[in-house]
């Protein structure tokens, strides 16, 4: 059953990542390597989140087995059955003789194997493969593919060359810092670091960078997610917000159209300048194929013009100029298409919210649409989601469901903030997540443990990942649904996920006191923690940054609340 649980989660995670990639990416137009790399990065990160609860329940079971194996050997029966002190009667001696069995029976606990138990040896290998693959993706492969995807080169060799040049400074900086630290460690006689310690330092450096960004994103998500659901129940507020988005998007849409016109004008000049028999004509044809159909029809290709390009003294554009123009065309066309789709979807949303406002006072309690849906209704919609059911859901039930959900999410957020500020306290245990897990551990209720762990880390992941989907770095990184996210943004999200997920899981294990560096207990660690290594070689990070930096989430939540 353990292998089945792991296999089911792997399959579920794969289809979840595939569904999200289909929603934001474009399987028909985007490069297959970009889609595969993004899908792999998302799958690895989602796997870590979904498998961690199984690791926790397996570790709790292994701790129980270890305690039962150690307990009999640690009890000295002779200290109870014999005594050289005077004044002990036969009754007291017999009572003392009976004491060892009771002590052993109390100490010996029956260990129930969880339904999702994973045998020893499997999880360390699994985590090692998942972690190092994700690190290879986020630090080496995905940055290179980002430059490759944005390159305007006309050949694979040209794109690879451009990507290598753009990443030379990126890779060189890391190599320079790592080399300087390595030389310092090798020269300083106080340090005698082995390969395992160097590996731990590298993992700690990556997790420190991830934790720094993690707290920033989490602080925003802990407040914004409950608030967005609460305001989602206010139809007037939601409609006014949609009007504001429409006005803002209209400006962006006009700017995208103007930018596309300027770029197409440059393409027209190049197309007229470079004739059919010019060596760079193939590059121009490649650029023309990326242009919208209406512009291709306007410009044409002048295939009937047989003028020799060498007979006229014309200043022809260079290949570098065409590469730059190709890059501009890709960006302008993608941005134009994205704003057009977003404008259409935003108008549909505004019309729907206006219909909801009009139907609230309907005496017939039948939902009436101002504009009929463009797509044909499905069989389920015709027979179950009738106009009457739609009215009760949109005008009555949906606002209350959103309010209840917002309250639940706000409670979760408050518990997370409290636990982030108190998880370092082990006596008494103040982290509520640690309290819940420890109480369930005493009864070995593995279903409760896994559900509690999953809900906790899932909520933390939603707070972080949803912020990644919401943030926008000018027009270079922007997530848009309905297949309008470009390759650069998809790869960038994969990079962020791979850098944020390992420290997210370590933070979760710290909140639940399953991390030995937090609980200070000499018990078996989770397989995930063992892969991360012991941070005792870096006491400043282990005892300082990892414990006290997450407290800044309070300041970030306050700043987000007051906008």
Coordinates of C-alpha atoms in Angstrom, one line a residue:
X1 CA 0.0 0.0 0.0
X2 CA 3.0 2.3 0.7
X3 CA 4.1 2.1 -2.9
X4 CA 0.6 2.7 -4.1
X5 CA 0.3 5.9 -2.0
X6 CA 3.5 7.3 -3.4
X7 CA 2.6 6.3 -6.9
X8 CA -0.9 7.9 -6.7
X9 CA 0.6 11.2 -5.4
X10 CA 3.2 11.2 -8.2
X11 CA 0.5 10.7 -10.8
X12 CA -1.8 13.3 -9.2
X13 CA 1.0 15.9 -9.1
X14 CA 1.9 15.3 -12.7
X15 CA -1.7 16.0 -13.9
X16 CA -2.0 19.0 -11.6
X17 CA 1.1 20.6 -13.0
X18 CA 0.0 19.7 -16.5
X19 CA -3.4 21.3 -16.0
X20 CA -1.8 24.5 -14.7
X21 CA 0.7 24.6 -17.6
X22 CA -2.1 24.1 -20.1
X23 CA -4.0 27.0 -18.5
X24 CA -1.1 29.5 -18.6
X25 CA 1.1 28.1 -21.4
X26 CA 0.4 27.4 -25.1
X27 CA 1.1 23.9 -26.1
X28 CA 0.7 24.7 -29.8
X29 CA 3.0 27.7 -30.2
X30 CA 5.6 27.5 -27.4
X31 CA 8.8 25.5 -27.7
X32 CA 8.5 21.9 -26.4
X33 CA 11.7 22.2 -24.4
X34 CA 10.3 25.2 -22.6
X35 CA 7.1 23.3 -21.7
X36 CA 9.0 20.2 -20.6
X37 CA 11.4 22.1 -18.4
X38 CA 8.6 24.1 -16.8
X39 CA 6.5 21.0 -16.3
X40 CA 9.4 19.2 -14.7
X41 CA 10.2 22.1 -12.3
X42 CA 6.6 22.4 -11.2
X43 CA 6.2 18.7 -10.8
X44 CA 9.3 18.5 -8.6
X45 CA 8.1 21.3 -6.4
X46 CA 4.6 20.0 -6.0
X47 CA 6.0 16.6 -5.2
X48 CA 7.9 17.9 -2.3
X49 CA 4.8 19.5 -0.9
X50 CA 2.6 16.5 -1.3
X51 CA 5.2 13.9 -0.1
X52 CA 6.3 15.7 3.0
X53 CA 3.2 14.5 5.1
X54 CA 4.1 10.9 4.2
X55 CA 7.7 11.5 5.3
X56 CA 6.4 12.9 8.7
X57 CA 4.1 9.9 9.4
X58 CA 6.8 7.4 8.4
X59 CA 9.3 9.2 10.7
X60 CA 6.8 9.1 13.7
X61 CA 6.4 5.3 13.2
X62 CA 10.2 4.8 13.0
X63 CA 10.6 6.8 16.2
X64 CA 8.1 4.5 17.9
X65 CA 10.0 1.4 16.7
X66 CA 13.3 2.9 17.9
X67 CA 11.9 3.6 21.3
X68 CA 10.6 0.1 21.7
X69 CA 14.0 -1.3 20.6
X70 CA 15.9 0.8 23.1
X71 CA 13.6 0.6 26.1
X72 CA 14.2 -2.9 27.3
X73 CA 18.0 -2.5 27.2
X74 CA 17.9 0.7 29.3
X75 CA 16.0 -0.8 32.2
X76 CA 18.1 -2.5 34.9
X77 CA 15.9 -5.0 36.5
X78 CA 18.3 -5.7 39.4
X79 CA 17.8 -2.2 40.8
X80 CA 14.2 -3.1 41.6
X81 CA 14.5 -6.7 42.8
X82 CA 17.4 -6.4 45.2
X83 CA 18.3 -3.9 47.8
X84 CA 21.0 -3.8 50.5
X85 CA 19.3 -1.1 52.5
X86 CA 18.0 -2.2 55.8
X87 CA 14.4 -2.0 56.8
X88 CA 12.9 -3.3 53.5
X89 CA 10.3 -6.0 54.3
X90 CA 9.4 -8.9 52.1
X91 CA 6.2 -7.1 51.0
X92 CA 8.2 -4.1 49.9
X93 CA 10.7 -6.4 48.2
X94 CA 7.9 -8.2 46.3
X95 CA 6.4 -4.9 45.4
X96 CA 9.7 -3.7 44.0
X97 CA 10.1 -7.0 42.2
X98 CA 6.9 -6.4 40.4
X99 CA 7.8 -2.9 39.3
X100 CA 10.0 -3.7 36.3
X101 CA 7.2 -5.4 34.3
X102 CA 4.9 -2.4 34.8
X103 CA 7.7 0.0 33.8
X104 CA 8.4 -2.0 30.7
X105 CA 4.8 -2.3 29.8
X106 CA 4.3 1.4 30.1
X107 CA 7.4 2.2 28.1
X108 CA 6.7 -0.4 25.4
X109 CA 4.1 1.1 23.1
X110 CA 2.4 -0.8 20.4
X111 CA 3.4 0.8 17.1
X112 CA 0.8 0.8 14.4
X113 CA 2.2 1.0 10.9
X114 CA 0.6 3.8 8.9
X115 CA -1.2 3.0 5.7
X116 CA 1.2 5.1 3.7
X117 CA 4.4 3.8 5.3
X118 CA 7.4 4.0 3.1
X119 CA 10.2 1.5 3.8
X120 CA 13.6 2.8 4.9
X121 CA 16.0 3.6 2.2
X122 CA 13.4 4.8 -0.3
X123 CA 12.7 8.3 0.9
X124 CA 16.4 9.4 1.2
X125 CA 17.0 8.4 -2.4
X126 CA 13.7 10.0 -3.5
X127 CA 14.5 13.3 -1.8
X128 CA 18.1 13.3 -3.0
X129 CA 17.0 12.9 -6.6
X130 CA 14.1 15.5 -6.4
X131 CA 16.2 18.1 -4.5
X132 CA 19.3 18.0 -6.7
X133 CA 17.3 17.9 -9.9
X134 CA 15.4 20.9 -8.8
X135 CA 18.6 22.7 -7.9
X136 CA 20.2 21.9 -11.3
X137 CA 17.1 23.3 -12.9
X138 CA 16.9 26.5 -10.9
X139 CA 20.6 27.5 -10.9
X140 CA 21.8 26.2 -14.3
X141 CA 19.3 24.9 -16.9
X142 CA 16.3 27.3 -16.5
X143 CA 18.4 30.6 -16.5
X144 CA 20.1 29.3 -19.7
X145 CA 16.7 28.4 -21.2
X146 CA 15.3 31.9 -20.3
X147 CA 18.0 33.6 -22.4
X148 CA 17.5 31.0 -25.1
X149 CA 13.8 31.6 -25.3
X150 CA 14.1 35.4 -25.4
X151 CA 16.9 35.3 -28.0
X152 CA 16.2 36.7 -31.4
X153 CA 18.6 34.3 -33.1
X154 CA 17.6 32.6 -36.3
X155 CA 19.4 29.3 -35.6
X156 CA 19.9 27.0 -32.6
X157 CA 23.6 27.8 -32.6
X158 CA 22.9 31.5 -32.6
X159 CA 20.5 31.2 -29.7
X160 CA 22.9 29.1 -27.7
X161 CA 25.7 31.6 -28.2
X162 CA 23.4 34.5 -27.1
X163 CA 22.3 32.5 -24.0
X164 CA 25.9 31.7 -23.1
X165 CA 27.0 35.4 -23.4
X166 CA 24.0 36.7 -21.4
X167 CA 24.6 34.1 -18.6
X168 CA 28.4 34.5 -18.5
X169 CA 28.1 37.2 -15.8
X170 CA 25.4 35.3 -14.0
X171 CA 27.5 32.1 -13.8
X172 CA 30.8 33.9 -13.4
X173 CA 29.6 35.7 -10.3
X174 CA 28.6 32.5 -8.5
X175 CA 31.9 30.8 -9.5
X176 CA 33.9 33.8 -8.2
X177 CA 32.1 33.8 -4.9
X178 CA 32.3 30.1 -4.4
X179 CA 36.0 30.0 -5.5
X180 CA 36.9 32.8 -3.0
X181 CA 35.2 31.0 -0.2
X182 CA 36.8 27.7 -1.1
X183 CA 40.3 29.3 -1.1
X184 CA 39.6 31.0 2.2
X185 CA 38.6 27.7 3.8
X186 CA 41.6 25.9 2.3
X187 CA 44.1 28.5 3.5
X188 CA 42.6 29.1 7.0
X189 CA 44.0 26.4 9.4
X190 CA 41.0 26.7 11.7
X191 CA 38.7 25.1 9.1
X192 CA 38.9 21.4 8.3
X193 CA 35.8 21.0 6.1
X194 CA 35.0 17.8 4.4
X195 CA 32.9 17.3 1.3
X196 CA 29.8 16.7 3.3
X197 CA 30.2 20.0 5.2
X198 CA 30.9 21.9 1.9
X199 CA 27.7 20.3 0.5
X200 CA 25.8 21.5 3.6
X201 CA 27.1 25.0 3.2
X202 CA 26.0 25.1 -0.4
X203 CA 22.5 23.8 0.6
X204 CA 22.3 26.4 3.4
X205 CA 23.3 29.2 1.1
X206 CA 20.5 28.2 -1.4
X207 CA 18.0 27.8 1.4
X208 CA 18.9 31.2 3.0
X209 CA 18.3 33.0 -0.3
X210 CA 15.0 31.1 -0.7
X211 CA 13.9 31.9 2.9
X212 CA 14.7 35.6 2.4
X213 CA 12.3 35.7 -0.6
X214 CA 9.8 33.2 1.0
X215 CA 9.0 35.4 4.0
X216 CA 8.4 38.4 1.7
X217 CA 5.9 36.4 -0.5
X218 CA 4.3 34.7 2.4
X219 CA 3.7 37.9 4.3
X220 CA 1.7 39.2 1.3
X221 CA -0.2 36.0 0.7
X222 CA -1.2 35.5 4.4
X223 CA -3.2 38.8 4.2
X224 CA -4.2 39.2 0.6
X225 CA -5.7 35.7 0.1
X226 CA -8.3 36.0 3.0
X227 CA -9.0 39.6 2.1
X228 CA -9.5 38.9 -1.6
X229 CA -12.1 36.2 -0.7
X230 CA -13.8 38.6 1.7
X231 CA -14.0 41.4 -0.8
X232 CA -15.1 38.9 -3.5
X233 CA -18.4 38.6 -1.6
X234 CA -19.0 42.3 -2.1
X235 CA -20.5 42.6 -5.5
X236 CA -20.3 46.4 -5.7
X237 CA -16.7 46.5 -4.7
X238 CA -15.9 43.7 -7.1
X239 CA -17.6 45.5 -10.0
X240 CA -15.8 48.8 -9.3
X241 CA -12.5 47.0 -9.1
X242 CA -13.3 45.4 -12.5
X243 CA -14.0 48.8 -13.9
X244 CA -10.7 50.1 -12.6
X245 CA -8.9 47.1 -14.2
X246 CA -10.6 47.7 -17.5
X247 CA -9.5 51.3 -17.5
X248 CA -5.9 50.3 -16.7
X249 CA -6.0 47.5 -19.3
X250 CA -7.3 49.8 -21.9
X251 CA -4.3 52.0 -21.5
X252 CA -2.0 49.0 -21.7
X253 CA -3.8 47.6 -24.7
X254 CA -3.5 50.9 -26.6
X255 CA 0.2 51.0 -25.7
X256 CA 0.7 47.4 -27.0
X257 CA -1.1 48.3 -30.3
X258 CA 1.1 51.4 -30.8
X259 CA 4.2 49.4 -30.0
X260 CA 3.2 46.7 -32.5
X261 CA 2.6 49.3 -35.2
X262 CA 6.1 50.8 -34.7
X263 CA 7.7 47.4 -34.8
X264 CA 5.7 46.4 -37.9
X265 CA 6.9 49.6 -39.6
X266 CA 10.5 48.6 -39.0
X267 CA 9.7 45.2 -40.4
X268 CA 8.2 46.8 -43.5
X269 CA 11.3 48.8 -44.2
X270 CA 13.5 45.8 -43.8
X271 CA 11.3 43.7 -46.0
X272 CA 11.4 46.4 -48.8
X273 CA 15.2 46.8 -48.4
X274 CA 16.3 43.1 -48.4
X275 CA 15.2 41.5 -51.7
X276 CA 14.6 37.8 -52.5
X277 CA 18.3 37.1 -53.5
X278 CA 19.9 38.7 -50.5
X279 CA 21.8 36.3 -48.1
X280 CA 19.7 37.6 -45.2
X281 CA 16.4 37.1 -46.9
X282 CA 15.8 33.9 -45.0
X283 CA 16.0 35.8 -41.7
X284 CA 13.5 38.4 -43.0
X285 CA 11.1 35.6 -44.0
X286 CA 11.4 34.1 -40.5
X287 CA 10.5 37.5 -39.0
X288 CA 7.5 37.9 -41.4
X289 CA 6.1 34.5 -40.3
X290 CA 6.0 35.8 -36.7
X291 CA 4.0 38.8 -37.7
X292 CA 0.2 38.9 -37.5
X293 CA -1.6 37.7 -40.7
X294 CA -3.0 41.2 -41.6
X295 CA 0.5 42.7 -41.6
X296 CA 1.9 39.9 -43.7
X297 CA -0.8 40.5 -46.3
X298 CA -0.1 44.3 -46.3
X299 CA 3.7 43.9 -46.7
X300 CA 3.9 41.0 -49.1
X301 CA 7.2 39.5 -50.1
X302 CA 7.8 41.2 -53.5
X303 CA 8.8 37.8 -55.0
X304 CA 8.5 39.3 -58.6
X305 CA 11.2 41.8 -58.0
X306 CA 14.5 40.4 -59.4
X307 CA 16.7 43.4 -58.8
X308 CA 20.3 42.4 -57.8
X309 CA 21.0 43.8 -54.3
X310 CA 24.7 44.4 -55.2
X311 CA 24.0 46.8 -58.0
X312 CA 22.7 49.6 -55.7
X313 CA 24.6 51.3 -53.0
X314 CA 22.1 50.6 -50.2
X315 CA 22.9 50.5 -46.5
X316 CA 21.6 47.0 -45.7
X317 CA 20.9 46.0 -42.1
X318 CA 23.3 43.6 -40.4
X319 CA 22.4 40.2 -39.0
X320 CA 22.7 41.6 -35.5
X321 CA 20.1 44.2 -36.4
X322 CA 17.8 41.5 -37.7
X323 CA 18.3 39.5 -34.5
X324 CA 17.3 42.5 -32.4
X325 CA 14.3 43.1 -34.7
X326 CA 13.2 39.5 -34.4
X327 CA 13.3 39.7 -30.6
X328 CA 11.2 42.9 -30.7
X329 CA 8.7 41.3 -33.0
X330 CA 8.3 38.3 -30.7
X331 CA 7.8 40.5 -27.7
X332 CA 5.4 43.0 -29.4
X333 CA 3.2 40.2 -30.9
X334 CA 3.0 38.3 -27.7
X335 CA 2.1 41.4 -25.7
X336 CA -0.5 42.4 -28.2
X337 CA -2.2 39.0 -28.2
X338 CA -2.1 38.9 -24.5
X339 CA -3.8 42.3 -24.0
X340 CA -6.4 41.4 -26.6
X341 CA -7.4 38.2 -24.8
X342 CA -7.3 39.8 -21.4
X343 CA -9.5 42.6 -22.6
X344 CA -12.1 40.2 -23.9
X345 CA -12.1 38.2 -20.7
X346 CA -12.3 41.3 -18.5
X347 CA -15.3 42.5 -20.5
X348 CA -17.1 39.2 -20.0
X349 CA -16.4 39.4 -16.3
X350 CA -17.7 43.0 -16.1
X351 CA -20.9 42.0 -18.0
X352 CA -21.4 39.0 -15.6
X353 CA -21.0 41.2 -12.5
X354 CA -23.5 43.7 -13.9
X355 CA -25.9 40.8 -14.6
X356 CA -25.5 39.7 -11.0
X357 CA -26.3 43.1 -9.7
X358 CA -29.4 43.3 -11.9
X359 CA -30.7 39.9 -11.0
X360 CA -30.5 40.4 -7.3
X361 CA -33.8 42.1 -7.3
X362 CA -35.5 39.6 -9.6
X363 CA -38.9 38.5 -8.4
X364 CA -38.8 35.3 -10.5
X365 CA -35.4 34.2 -9.1
X366 CA -34.4 33.2 -12.6
X367 CA -30.9 34.4 -13.6
X368 CA -31.1 36.3 -16.9
X369 CA -28.0 37.1 -19.0
X370 CA -27.7 40.3 -20.9
X371 CA -25.6 38.7 -23.5
X372 CA -26.0 35.0 -24.2
X373 CA -22.9 32.8 -23.8
X374 CA -20.9 32.4 -26.9
X375 CA -20.0 28.8 -26.2
X376 CA -22.7 26.1 -26.4
X377 CA -24.0 24.9 -23.1
X378 CA -22.9 21.5 -21.9
X379 CA -25.3 18.7 -20.9
X380 CA -24.6 19.3 -17.2
X381 CA -25.3 23.0 -17.5
X382 CA -28.6 22.4 -19.3
X383 CA -29.9 19.8 -16.8
X384 CA -28.4 20.8 -13.4
X385 CA -27.1 24.4 -13.6
X386 CA -30.5 25.9 -14.5
X387 CA -31.3 29.6 -14.4
X388 CA -33.0 29.0 -11.0
X389 CA -29.9 27.2 -9.6
X390 CA -27.6 29.9 -11.0
X391 CA -29.7 32.7 -9.3
X392 CA -29.5 31.0 -5.9
X393 CA -25.8 30.4 -6.3
X394 CA -24.7 33.8 -7.7
X395 CA -27.1 36.0 -5.7
X396 CA -27.5 34.2 -2.4
X397 CA -25.1 31.3 -1.7
X398 CA -21.8 32.4 -3.3
X399 CA -21.3 35.5 -1.2
X400 CA -21.8 33.6 2.1
X401 CA -19.5 30.8 1.0
X402 CA -16.8 33.3 0.2
X403 CA -17.3 35.0 3.6
X404 CA -17.0 31.7 5.5
X405 CA -14.0 30.7 3.5
X406 CA -12.4 34.1 4.1
X407 CA -12.9 33.7 7.9
X408 CA -11.3 30.2 7.8
X409 CA -8.4 31.4 5.8
X410 CA -7.9 34.4 8.2
X411 CA -7.8 32.0 11.1
X412 CA -5.2 29.9 9.3
X413 CA -3.2 33.0 8.6
X414 CA -3.3 34.0 12.3
X415 CA -2.2 30.6 13.4
X416 CA 0.7 30.7 10.9
X417 CA 1.8 34.2 12.1
X418 CA 1.7 33.1 15.7
X419 CA 3.6 29.9 15.0
X420 CA 6.3 31.7 12.9
X421 CA 7.0 33.9 15.9
X422 CA 7.0 31.2 18.5
X423 CA 8.2 27.9 16.9
X424 CA 11.7 28.2 18.5
X425 CA 10.1 27.7 21.9
X426 CA 10.3 24.1 22.9
X427 CA 9.4 24.3 26.6
X428 CA 6.6 25.2 26.6
X429 CA 5.6 24.4 23.1
X430 CA 3.9 27.5 21.7
X431 CA 3.7 26.7 18.0
X432 CA 0.1 25.5 17.5
X433 CA 1.1 23.3 14.6
X434 CA 3.7 21.5 16.8
X435 CA 1.0 21.1 19.5
X436 CA -1.4 19.5 17.1
X437 CA 1.3 17.1 15.7
X438 CA 2.6 16.1 19.1
X439 CA -0.9 15.3 20.4
X440 CA -1.6 13.2 17.4
X441 CA 1.8 11.4 17.8
X442 CA 0.8 10.2 21.3
X443 CA -2.1 8.3 19.8
X444 CA -0.4 7.4 16.5
X445 CA -3.4 8.8 14.6
X446 CA -1.6 8.8 11.2
X447 CA -4.6 9.9 9.2
X448 CA -4.9 13.0 11.4
X449 CA -1.1 13.6 11.2
X450 CA -1.1 13.4 7.4
X451 CA -4.2 15.5 7.0
X452 CA -2.9 18.2 9.4
X453 CA 0.5 18.3 7.8
X454 CA -1.0 18.4 4.3
X455 CA -3.4 21.2 5.1
X456 CA -0.6 23.2 6.8
X457 CA 1.9 23.0 4.1
X458 CA -0.7 23.3 1.4
X459 CA -1.9 26.6 2.9
X460 CA 1.7 27.8 3.1
X461 CA 2.3 26.8 -0.5
X462 CA -0.9 28.6 -1.7
X463 CA 0.2 31.8 0.1
X464 CA 3.6 31.7 -1.6
X465 CA 2.8 30.3 -5.0
X466 CA -0.3 32.5 -5.5
X467 CA 1.9 35.5 -4.9
X468 CA 4.4 34.2 -7.5
X469 CA 1.4 34.1 -10.0
X470 CA 0.3 37.6 -9.0
X471 CA 3.5 39.6 -9.0
X472 CA 4.5 41.4 -12.2
X473 CA 7.9 42.7 -13.0
X474 CA 7.1 45.4 -15.6
X475 CA 6.4 43.4 -18.8
X476 CA 9.3 41.0 -18.4
X477 CA 7.6 38.7 -15.9
X478 CA 3.8 38.5 -16.1
X479 CA 1.5 35.5 -15.6
X480 CA -1.6 35.6 -17.7
X481 CA -4.2 32.8 -18.0
X482 CA -5.9 31.6 -21.2
X483 CA -2.5 30.5 -22.7
X484 CA -1.1 34.0 -22.7
X485 CA 2.0 33.6 -20.5
X486 CA 5.3 33.8 -22.5
X487 CA 8.1 31.3 -22.3
X488 CA 10.3 33.7 -20.2
X489 CA 7.7 34.0 -17.5
X490 CA 7.0 30.2 -17.4
X491 CA 10.7 29.4 -16.9
X492 CA 11.1 32.2 -14.4
X493 CA 8.2 30.7 -12.3
X494 CA 9.9 27.3 -12.5
X495 CA 13.1 28.9 -11.1
X496 CA 11.2 30.6 -8.3
X497 CA 9.3 27.4 -7.3
X498 CA 12.5 25.4 -7.2
X499 CA 14.2 28.0 -5.0
X500 CA 11.3 28.6 -2.7
X501 CA 10.0 25.0 -2.1
X502 CA 13.0 23.6 -0.1
X503 CA 13.1 26.4 2.5
X504 CA 9.3 26.3 2.6
X505 CA 9.4 22.7 3.6
X506 CA 12.2 23.3 6.1
X507 CA 10.1 26.1 7.6
X508 CA 7.1 23.8 7.8
X509 CA 9.2 21.1 9.6
X510 CA 10.4 23.8 12.0
X511 CA 6.8 24.9 12.7
X512 CA 5.8 21.3 13.6
X513 CA 9.1 20.6 15.6
X514 CA 9.9 17.8 13.3
X515 CA 13.3 19.4 12.7
X516 CA 15.8 18.3 15.3
X517 CA 17.7 21.6 15.1
X518 CA 14.5 23.3 16.4
X519 CA 13.1 20.7 18.8
X520 CA 16.6 19.9 20.2
X521 CA 15.6 16.3 20.6
X522 CA 17.9 13.3 19.9
X523 CA 15.3 11.5 17.8
X524 CA 15.2 10.2 14.3
X525 CA 14.9 13.0 11.7
X526 CA 12.7 13.0 8.7
X527 CA 14.4 11.8 5.5
X528 CA 14.0 15.3 4.1
X529 CA 15.9 16.9 7.0
X530 CA 18.7 14.3 6.7
X531 CA 19.2 15.3 3.0
X532 CA 19.4 18.9 4.0
X533 CA 22.3 18.1 6.4
X534 CA 23.1 19.5 9.8
X535 CA 23.6 23.3 10.0
X536 CA 25.9 23.0 13.0
X537 CA 28.8 24.0 10.7
X538 CA 27.0 27.4 10.3
X539 CA 25.7 28.3 13.7
X540 CA 25.0 31.9 12.7
X541 CA 22.4 30.7 10.1
X542 CA 21.1 27.7 12.1
X543 CA 20.7 29.5 15.5
X544 CA 20.1 33.0 14.1
X545 CA 18.7 33.6 10.7
X546 CA 16.6 30.5 10.3
X547 CA 14.9 31.1 13.7
X548 CA 14.5 34.9 13.9
X549 CA 14.1 36.1 10.3
X550 CA 10.6 34.4 9.9
X551 CA 9.4 36.8 12.6
X552 CA 9.5 39.6 10.0
X553 CA 6.4 38.1 8.5
X554 CA 4.4 40.1 11.2
X555 CA 5.8 43.4 9.8
X556 CA 5.0 42.3 6.2
X557 CA 1.5 41.3 7.1
X558 CA 0.9 44.6 8.8
X559 CA 2.3 46.5 5.8
X560 CA 0.1 44.4 3.4
X561 CA -3.0 45.0 5.5
X562 CA -2.6 48.7 5.4
X563 CA -1.6 48.5 1.7

